[in-house]
mmCIF file of C-alpha atoms and ligand atoms in Angstrom:
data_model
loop_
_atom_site.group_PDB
_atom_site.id
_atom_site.type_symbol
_atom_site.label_atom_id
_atom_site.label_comp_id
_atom_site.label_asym_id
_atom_site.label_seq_id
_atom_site.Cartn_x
_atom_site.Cartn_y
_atom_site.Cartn_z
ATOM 1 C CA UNK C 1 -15.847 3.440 16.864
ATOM 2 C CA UNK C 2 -18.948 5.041 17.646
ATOM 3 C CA UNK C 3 -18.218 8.344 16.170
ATOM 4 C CA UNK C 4 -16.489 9.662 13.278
ATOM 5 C CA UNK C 5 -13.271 11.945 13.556
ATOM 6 C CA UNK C 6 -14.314 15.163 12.676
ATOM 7 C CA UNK C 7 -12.052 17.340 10.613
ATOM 8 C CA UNK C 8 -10.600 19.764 13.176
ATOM 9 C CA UNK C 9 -9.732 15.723 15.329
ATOM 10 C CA UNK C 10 -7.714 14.688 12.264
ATOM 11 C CA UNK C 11 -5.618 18.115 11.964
ATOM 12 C CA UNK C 12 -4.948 18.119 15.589
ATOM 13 C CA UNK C 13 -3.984 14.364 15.365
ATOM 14 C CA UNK C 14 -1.592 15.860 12.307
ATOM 15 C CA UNK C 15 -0.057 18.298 15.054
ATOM 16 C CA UNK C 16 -0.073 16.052 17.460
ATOM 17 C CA UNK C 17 2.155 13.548 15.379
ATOM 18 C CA UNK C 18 -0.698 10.656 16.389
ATOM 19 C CA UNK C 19 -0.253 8.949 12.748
ATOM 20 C CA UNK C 20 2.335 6.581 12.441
ATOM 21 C CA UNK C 21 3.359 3.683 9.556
ATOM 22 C CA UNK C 22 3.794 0.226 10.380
ATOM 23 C CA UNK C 23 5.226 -2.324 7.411
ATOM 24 C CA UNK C 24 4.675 -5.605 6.573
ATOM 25 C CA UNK C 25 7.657 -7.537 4.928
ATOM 26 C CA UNK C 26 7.075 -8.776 1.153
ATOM 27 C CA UNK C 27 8.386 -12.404 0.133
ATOM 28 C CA UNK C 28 9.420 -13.651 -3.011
ATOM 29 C CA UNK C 29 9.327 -17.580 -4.141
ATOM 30 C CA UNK C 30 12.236 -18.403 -2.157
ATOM 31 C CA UNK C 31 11.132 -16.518 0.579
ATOM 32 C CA UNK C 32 13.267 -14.147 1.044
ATOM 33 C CA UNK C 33 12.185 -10.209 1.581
ATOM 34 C CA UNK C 34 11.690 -8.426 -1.365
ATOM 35 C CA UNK C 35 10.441 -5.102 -0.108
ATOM 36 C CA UNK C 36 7.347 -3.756 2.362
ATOM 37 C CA UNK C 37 4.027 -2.377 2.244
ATOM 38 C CA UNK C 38 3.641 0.681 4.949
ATOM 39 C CA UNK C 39 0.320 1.194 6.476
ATOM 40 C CA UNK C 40 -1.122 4.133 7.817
ATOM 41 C CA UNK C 41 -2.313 3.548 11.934
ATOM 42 C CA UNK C 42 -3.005 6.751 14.128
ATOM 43 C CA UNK C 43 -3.202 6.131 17.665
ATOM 44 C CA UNK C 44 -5.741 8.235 19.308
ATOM 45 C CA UNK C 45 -5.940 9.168 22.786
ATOM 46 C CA UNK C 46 -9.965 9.388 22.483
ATOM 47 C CA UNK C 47 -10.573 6.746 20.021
ATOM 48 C CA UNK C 48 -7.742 4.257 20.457
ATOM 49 C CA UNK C 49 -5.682 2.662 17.625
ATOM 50 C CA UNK C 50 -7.405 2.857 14.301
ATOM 51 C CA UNK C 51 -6.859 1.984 10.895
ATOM 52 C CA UNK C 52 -7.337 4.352 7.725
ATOM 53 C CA UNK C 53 -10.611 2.324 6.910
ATOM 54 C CA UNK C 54 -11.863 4.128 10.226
ATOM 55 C CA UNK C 55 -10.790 7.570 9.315
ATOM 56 C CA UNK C 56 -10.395 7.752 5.424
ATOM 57 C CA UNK C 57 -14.250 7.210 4.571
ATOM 58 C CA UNK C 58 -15.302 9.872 2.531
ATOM 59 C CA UNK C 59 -15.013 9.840 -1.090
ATOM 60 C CA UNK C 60 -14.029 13.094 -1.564
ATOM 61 C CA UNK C 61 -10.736 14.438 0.116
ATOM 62 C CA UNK C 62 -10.877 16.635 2.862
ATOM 63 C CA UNK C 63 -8.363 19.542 3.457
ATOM 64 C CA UNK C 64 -6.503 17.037 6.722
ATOM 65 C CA UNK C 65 -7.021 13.753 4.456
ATOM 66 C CA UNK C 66 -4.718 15.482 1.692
ATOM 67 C CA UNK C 67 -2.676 16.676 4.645
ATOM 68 C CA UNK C 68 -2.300 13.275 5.993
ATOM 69 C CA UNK C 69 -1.689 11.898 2.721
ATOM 70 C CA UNK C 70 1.178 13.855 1.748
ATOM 71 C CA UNK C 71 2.550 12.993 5.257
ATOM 72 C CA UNK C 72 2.758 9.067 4.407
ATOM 73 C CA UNK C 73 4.291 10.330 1.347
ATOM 74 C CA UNK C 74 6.589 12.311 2.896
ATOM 75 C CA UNK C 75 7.078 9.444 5.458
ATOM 76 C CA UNK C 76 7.664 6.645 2.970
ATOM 77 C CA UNK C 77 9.954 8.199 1.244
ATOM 78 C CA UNK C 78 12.427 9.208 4.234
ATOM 79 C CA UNK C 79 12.349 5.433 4.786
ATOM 80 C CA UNK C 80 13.079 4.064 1.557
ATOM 81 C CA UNK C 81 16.210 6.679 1.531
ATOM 82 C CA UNK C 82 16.915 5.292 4.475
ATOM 83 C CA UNK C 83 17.145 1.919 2.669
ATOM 84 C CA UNK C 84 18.776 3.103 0.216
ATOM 85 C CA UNK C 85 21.652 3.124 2.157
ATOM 86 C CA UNK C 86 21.797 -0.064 3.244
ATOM 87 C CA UNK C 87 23.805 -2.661 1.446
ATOM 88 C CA UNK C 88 20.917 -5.402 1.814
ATOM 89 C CA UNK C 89 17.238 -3.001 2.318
ATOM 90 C CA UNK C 90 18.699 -0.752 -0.853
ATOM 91 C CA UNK C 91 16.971 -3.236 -3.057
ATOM 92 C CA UNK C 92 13.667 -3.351 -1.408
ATOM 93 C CA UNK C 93 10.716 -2.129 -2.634
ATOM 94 C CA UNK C 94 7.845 0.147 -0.932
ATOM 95 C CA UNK C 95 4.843 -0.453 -1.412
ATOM 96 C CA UNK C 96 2.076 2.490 -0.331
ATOM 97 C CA UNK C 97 -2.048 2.925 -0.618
ATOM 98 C CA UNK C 98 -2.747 6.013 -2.506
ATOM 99 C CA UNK C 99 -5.932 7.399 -3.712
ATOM 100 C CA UNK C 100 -7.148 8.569 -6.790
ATOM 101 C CA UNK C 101 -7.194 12.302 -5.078
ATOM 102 C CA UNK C 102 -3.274 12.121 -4.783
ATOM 103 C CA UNK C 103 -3.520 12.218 -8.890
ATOM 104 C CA UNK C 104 -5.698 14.654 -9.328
ATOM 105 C CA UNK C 105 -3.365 17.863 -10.398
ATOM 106 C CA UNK C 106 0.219 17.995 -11.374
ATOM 107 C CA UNK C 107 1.527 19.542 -8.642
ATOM 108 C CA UNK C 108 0.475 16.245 -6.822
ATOM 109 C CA UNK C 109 2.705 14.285 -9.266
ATOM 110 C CA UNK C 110 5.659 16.978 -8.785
ATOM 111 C CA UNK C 111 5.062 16.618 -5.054
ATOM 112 C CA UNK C 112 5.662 12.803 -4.905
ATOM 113 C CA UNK C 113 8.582 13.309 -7.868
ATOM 114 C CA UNK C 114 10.029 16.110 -5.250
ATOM 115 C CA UNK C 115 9.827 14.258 -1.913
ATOM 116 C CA UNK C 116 11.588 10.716 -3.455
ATOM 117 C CA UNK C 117 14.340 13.316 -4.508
ATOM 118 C CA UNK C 118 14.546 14.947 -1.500
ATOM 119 C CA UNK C 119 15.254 11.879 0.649
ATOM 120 C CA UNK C 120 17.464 10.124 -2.118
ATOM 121 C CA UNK C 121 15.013 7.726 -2.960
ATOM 122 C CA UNK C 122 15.212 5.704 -5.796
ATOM 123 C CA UNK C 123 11.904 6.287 -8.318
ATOM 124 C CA UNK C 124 12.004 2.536 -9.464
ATOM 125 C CA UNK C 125 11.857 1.079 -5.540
ATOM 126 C CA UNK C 126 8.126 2.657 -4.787
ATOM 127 C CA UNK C 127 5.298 1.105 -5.428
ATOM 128 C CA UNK C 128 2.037 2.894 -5.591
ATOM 129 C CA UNK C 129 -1.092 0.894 -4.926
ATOM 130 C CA UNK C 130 -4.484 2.000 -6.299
ATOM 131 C CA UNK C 131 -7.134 -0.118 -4.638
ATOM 132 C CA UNK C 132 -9.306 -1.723 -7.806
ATOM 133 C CA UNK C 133 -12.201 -0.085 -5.876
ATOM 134 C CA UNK C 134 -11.411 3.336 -6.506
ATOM 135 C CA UNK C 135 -11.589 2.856 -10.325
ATOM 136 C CA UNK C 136 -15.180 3.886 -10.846
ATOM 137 C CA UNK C 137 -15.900 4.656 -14.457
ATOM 138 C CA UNK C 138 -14.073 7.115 -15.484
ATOM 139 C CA UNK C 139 -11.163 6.798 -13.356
ATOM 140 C CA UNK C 140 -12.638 8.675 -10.164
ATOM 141 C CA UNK C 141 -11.803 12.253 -11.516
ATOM 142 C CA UNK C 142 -7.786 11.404 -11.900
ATOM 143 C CA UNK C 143 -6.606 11.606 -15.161
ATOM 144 C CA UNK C 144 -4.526 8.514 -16.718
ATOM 145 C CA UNK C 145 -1.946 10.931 -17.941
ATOM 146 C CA UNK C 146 -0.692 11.409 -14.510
ATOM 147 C CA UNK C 147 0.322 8.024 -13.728
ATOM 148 C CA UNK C 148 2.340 7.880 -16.983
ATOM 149 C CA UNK C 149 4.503 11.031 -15.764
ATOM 150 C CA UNK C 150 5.382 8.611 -12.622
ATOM 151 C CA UNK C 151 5.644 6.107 -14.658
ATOM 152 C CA UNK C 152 8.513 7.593 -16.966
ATOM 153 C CA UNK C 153 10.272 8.361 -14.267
ATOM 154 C CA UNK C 154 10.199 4.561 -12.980
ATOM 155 C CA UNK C 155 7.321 4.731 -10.194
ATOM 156 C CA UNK C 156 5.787 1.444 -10.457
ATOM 157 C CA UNK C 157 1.829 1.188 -10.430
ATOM 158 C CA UNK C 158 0.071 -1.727 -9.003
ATOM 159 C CA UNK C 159 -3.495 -2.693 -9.015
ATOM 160 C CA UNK C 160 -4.746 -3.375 -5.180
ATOM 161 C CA UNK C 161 -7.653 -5.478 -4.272
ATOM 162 C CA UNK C 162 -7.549 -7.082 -7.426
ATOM 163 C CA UNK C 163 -10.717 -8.861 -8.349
ATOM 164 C CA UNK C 164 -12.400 -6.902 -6.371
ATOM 165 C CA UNK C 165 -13.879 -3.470 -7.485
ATOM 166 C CA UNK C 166 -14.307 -2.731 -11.059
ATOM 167 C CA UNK C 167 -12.343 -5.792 -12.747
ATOM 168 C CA UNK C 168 -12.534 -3.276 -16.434
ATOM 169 C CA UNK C 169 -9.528 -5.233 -17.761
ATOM 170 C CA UNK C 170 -8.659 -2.574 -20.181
ATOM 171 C CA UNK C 171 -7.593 -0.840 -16.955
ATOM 172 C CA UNK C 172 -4.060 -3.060 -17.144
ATOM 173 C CA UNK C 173 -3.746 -1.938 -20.836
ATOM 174 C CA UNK C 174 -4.535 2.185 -20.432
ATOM 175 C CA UNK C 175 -2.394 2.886 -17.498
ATOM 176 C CA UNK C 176 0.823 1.340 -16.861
ATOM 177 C CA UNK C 177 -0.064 -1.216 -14.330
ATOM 178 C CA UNK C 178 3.317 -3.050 -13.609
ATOM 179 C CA UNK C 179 1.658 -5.333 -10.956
ATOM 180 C CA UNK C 180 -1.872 -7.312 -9.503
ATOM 181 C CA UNK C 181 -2.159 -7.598 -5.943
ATOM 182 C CA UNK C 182 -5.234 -10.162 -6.014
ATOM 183 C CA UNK C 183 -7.367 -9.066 -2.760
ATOM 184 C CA UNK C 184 -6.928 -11.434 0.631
ATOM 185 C CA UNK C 185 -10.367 -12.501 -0.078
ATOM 186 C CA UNK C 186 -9.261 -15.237 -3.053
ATOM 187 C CA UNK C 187 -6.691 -16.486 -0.725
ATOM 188 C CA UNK C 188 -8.515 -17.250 1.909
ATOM 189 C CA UNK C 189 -10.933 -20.192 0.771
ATOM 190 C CA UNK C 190 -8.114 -21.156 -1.490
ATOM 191 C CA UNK C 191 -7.613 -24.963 -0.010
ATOM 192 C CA UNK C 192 -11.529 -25.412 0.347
ATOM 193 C CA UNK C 193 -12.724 -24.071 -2.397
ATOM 194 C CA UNK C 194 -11.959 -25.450 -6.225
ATOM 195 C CA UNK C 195 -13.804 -22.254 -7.811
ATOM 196 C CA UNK C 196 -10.935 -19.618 -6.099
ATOM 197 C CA UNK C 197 -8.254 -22.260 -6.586
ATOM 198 C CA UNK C 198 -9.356 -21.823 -10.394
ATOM 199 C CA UNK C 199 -9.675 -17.607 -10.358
ATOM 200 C CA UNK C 200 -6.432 -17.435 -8.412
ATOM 201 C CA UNK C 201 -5.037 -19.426 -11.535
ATOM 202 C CA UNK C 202 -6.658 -17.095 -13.975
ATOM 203 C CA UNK C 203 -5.323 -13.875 -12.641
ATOM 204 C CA UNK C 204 -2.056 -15.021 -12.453
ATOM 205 C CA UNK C 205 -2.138 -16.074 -15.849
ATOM 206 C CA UNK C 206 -3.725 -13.305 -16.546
ATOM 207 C CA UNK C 207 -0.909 -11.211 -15.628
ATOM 208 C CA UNK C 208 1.882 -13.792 -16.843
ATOM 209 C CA UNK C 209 0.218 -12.801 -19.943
ATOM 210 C CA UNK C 210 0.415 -9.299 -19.917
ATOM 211 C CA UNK C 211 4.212 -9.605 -18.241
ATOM 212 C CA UNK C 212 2.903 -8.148 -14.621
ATOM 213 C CA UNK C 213 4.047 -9.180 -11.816
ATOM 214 C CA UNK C 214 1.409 -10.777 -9.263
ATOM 215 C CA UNK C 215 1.761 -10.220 -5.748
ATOM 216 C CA UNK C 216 -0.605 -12.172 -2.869
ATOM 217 C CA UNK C 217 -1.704 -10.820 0.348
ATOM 218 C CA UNK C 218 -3.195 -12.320 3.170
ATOM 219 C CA UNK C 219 -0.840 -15.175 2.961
ATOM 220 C CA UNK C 220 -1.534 -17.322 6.665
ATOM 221 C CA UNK C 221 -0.504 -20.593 6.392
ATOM 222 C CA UNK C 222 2.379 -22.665 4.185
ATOM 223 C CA UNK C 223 -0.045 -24.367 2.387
ATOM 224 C CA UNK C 224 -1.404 -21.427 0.908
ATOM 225 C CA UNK C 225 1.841 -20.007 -0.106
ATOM 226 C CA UNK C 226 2.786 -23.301 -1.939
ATOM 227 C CA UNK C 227 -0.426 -22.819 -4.196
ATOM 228 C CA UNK C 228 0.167 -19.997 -4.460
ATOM 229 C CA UNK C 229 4.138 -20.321 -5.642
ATOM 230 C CA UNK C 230 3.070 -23.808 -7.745
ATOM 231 C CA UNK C 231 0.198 -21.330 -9.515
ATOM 232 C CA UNK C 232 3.153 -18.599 -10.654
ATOM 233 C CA UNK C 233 2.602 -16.008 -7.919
ATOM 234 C CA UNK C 234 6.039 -13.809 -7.688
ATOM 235 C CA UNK C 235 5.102 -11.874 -4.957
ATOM 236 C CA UNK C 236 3.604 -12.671 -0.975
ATOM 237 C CA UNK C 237 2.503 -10.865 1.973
ATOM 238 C CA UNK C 238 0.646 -12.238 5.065
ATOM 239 C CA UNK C 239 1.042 -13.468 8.754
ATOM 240 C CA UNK C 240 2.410 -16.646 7.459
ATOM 241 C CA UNK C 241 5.577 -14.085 6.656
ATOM 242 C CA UNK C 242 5.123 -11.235 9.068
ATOM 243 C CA UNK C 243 2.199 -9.127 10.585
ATOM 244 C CA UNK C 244 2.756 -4.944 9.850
ATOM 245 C CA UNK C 245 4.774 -3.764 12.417
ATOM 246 C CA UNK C 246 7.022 -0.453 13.189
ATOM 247 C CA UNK C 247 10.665 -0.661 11.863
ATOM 248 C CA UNK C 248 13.549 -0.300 14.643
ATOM 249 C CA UNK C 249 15.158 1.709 11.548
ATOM 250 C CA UNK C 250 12.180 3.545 11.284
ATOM 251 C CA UNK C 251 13.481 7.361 12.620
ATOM 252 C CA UNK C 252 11.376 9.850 11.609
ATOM 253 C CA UNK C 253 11.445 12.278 14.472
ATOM 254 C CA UNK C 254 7.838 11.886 14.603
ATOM 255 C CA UNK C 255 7.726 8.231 15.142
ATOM 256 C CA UNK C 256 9.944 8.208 18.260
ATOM 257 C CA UNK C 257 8.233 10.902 20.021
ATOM 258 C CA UNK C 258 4.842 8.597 19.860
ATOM 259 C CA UNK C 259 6.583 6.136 22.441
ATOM 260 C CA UNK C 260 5.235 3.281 20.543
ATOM 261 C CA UNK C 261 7.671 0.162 21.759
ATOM 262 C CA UNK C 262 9.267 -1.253 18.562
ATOM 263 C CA UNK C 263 7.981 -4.901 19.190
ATOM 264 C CA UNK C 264 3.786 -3.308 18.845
ATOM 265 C CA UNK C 265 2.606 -5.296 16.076
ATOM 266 C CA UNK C 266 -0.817 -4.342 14.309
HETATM 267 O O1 G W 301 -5.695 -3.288 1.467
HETATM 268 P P1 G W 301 -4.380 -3.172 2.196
HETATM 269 O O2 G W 301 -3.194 -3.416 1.322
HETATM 270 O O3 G W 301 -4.236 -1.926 2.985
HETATM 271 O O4 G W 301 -4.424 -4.423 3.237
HETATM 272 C C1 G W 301 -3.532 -4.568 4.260
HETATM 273 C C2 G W 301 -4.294 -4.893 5.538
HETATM 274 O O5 G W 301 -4.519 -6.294 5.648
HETATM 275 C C3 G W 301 -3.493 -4.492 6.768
HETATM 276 O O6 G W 301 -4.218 -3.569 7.514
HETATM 277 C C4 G W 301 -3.197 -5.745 7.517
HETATM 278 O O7 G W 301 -3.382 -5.570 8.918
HETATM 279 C C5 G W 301 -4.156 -6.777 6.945
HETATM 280 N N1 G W 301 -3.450 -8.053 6.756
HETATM 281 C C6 G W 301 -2.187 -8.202 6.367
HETATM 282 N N2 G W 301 -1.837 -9.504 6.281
HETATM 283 C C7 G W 301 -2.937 -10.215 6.614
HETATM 284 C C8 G W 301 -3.214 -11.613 6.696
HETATM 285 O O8 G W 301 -2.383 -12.483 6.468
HETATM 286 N N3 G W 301 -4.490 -11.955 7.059
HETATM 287 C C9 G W 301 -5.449 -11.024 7.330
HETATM 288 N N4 G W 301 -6.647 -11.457 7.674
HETATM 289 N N5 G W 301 -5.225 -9.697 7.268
HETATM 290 C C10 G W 301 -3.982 -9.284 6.900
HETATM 291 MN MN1 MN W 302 -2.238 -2.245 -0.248
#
């Protein structure tokens, strides 16, 4: 994309109901689906399909990114009441990407506390992810505090990207980190390369030792899922398993009035 959406584009896309979550399916050891990561996609009329990378540069939040963040909130959590009841998807996890700016005050805690309550969603099922990258000293202006709050009240924390961004390690004993999601990047040159087939052994005994659990994404091929398993991963994500893609179930009024076909995979 040649230009960058300017503010007043992302409130009209807002308006205009453009955003839209896809998931992609979560495996444990036996491969069977554990839960689901939702991704943020907004599919423009002027710019085409584009992912948050695209649109969610700046460092500091903008008055439409916090608007468009408390919409995947919002969204996330209808689903996983949706889920909840289910008598197989009420045990799934969700998984979402938050940033630091969604921890900032306390009203942004009681907002996420409110919404899961206001869909019936169960606290314990959702999964925030902090990407490893937005920990630059000092916690990027959010204050550790916050994620305990969530924490008490069963909100699981896990560390995206990991390897990745600022590896401080005393990170996974000052907030309560209940899970590493080691970045696609260590997976990748796993079966050609004997130096990631050794860090991909470290982190997860890294976290066996600490009693996290340790989730994989980028999972393409069987062969990288059986290292993967064989090295004590729990958790597994990837196109070996499923790409992100919208949920027939999925039925926020929003969603169906994008006309977005439910077989669109992303
Ligand atoms: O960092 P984050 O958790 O948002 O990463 C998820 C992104 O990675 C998604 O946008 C998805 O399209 C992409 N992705 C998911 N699975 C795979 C995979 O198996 N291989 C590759 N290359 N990309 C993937
Ligand atoms: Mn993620």
């Amino acid at each position: 994309m040649r230009h960058s959406p300017s503010e007043d584009d992302l409130l009209s896309a807002l308006e205009q109901r453009e955003f839209y979550l896809v998931y992609q399916p979560i495996f444990n050891p036996d491969s069977c689906i554990v839960g689901a990561e939702a991704l943020l996609r907004w599919r423009s009329p002027q710019y085409g399909l584009l992912f948050p990378g695209d649109f969610i540069k700046r460092a500091r939040p903008s008055k439409s990114i916090l608007r468009i963040s408390a919409w995947v909130m919002e969204a996330v959590c209808h689903q996983l009441g949706q889920w909840a009841c289910d008598p197989v998807k009420r045990s799934w996890t969700m998984s979402v990407n938050i940033r630091s700016h969604q921890l900032y005050t306390e009203q942004a805690i009681t907002f996420i506390l409110e919404t899961l309550q206001r869909y019936g969603a169960d606290p314990r099922r959702l999964y925030l992810e902090l990407s490893e990258t937005e920990f630059l000293p000092g916690f990027n202006g959010f204050s550790p505090t916050h994620l305990h709050a969530l924490h008490k009240q069963g909100i699981k924390l896990a560390l995206d990207n990991f390897g990745m961004g600022y590896s401080f390690l005393n990170h996974l004993k000052k907030l309560p980190v209940s899970q590493i999601k080691i970045d696609q990047y260590f997976v990748k040159n796993l079966l050609s390369d004997g130096n990631e087939q050794k860090i991909v052994d470290i982190m997860s005994m890294l976290a066996g030792l600490l009693k996290l659990e340790v989730a994989a994404k980028g999972v393409e091929t069987p062969e990288q899922f059986d290292y993967l398993k064989k090295a004590g991963f729990s958790l597994f994500q990837g196109y070996f398993f499923g790409h992100p893609a919208l949920l027939k179930w999925h039925a926020l009024d929003s969603m169906e009035s994008a006309h977005i076909s439910s077989s669109d995979i992303h």
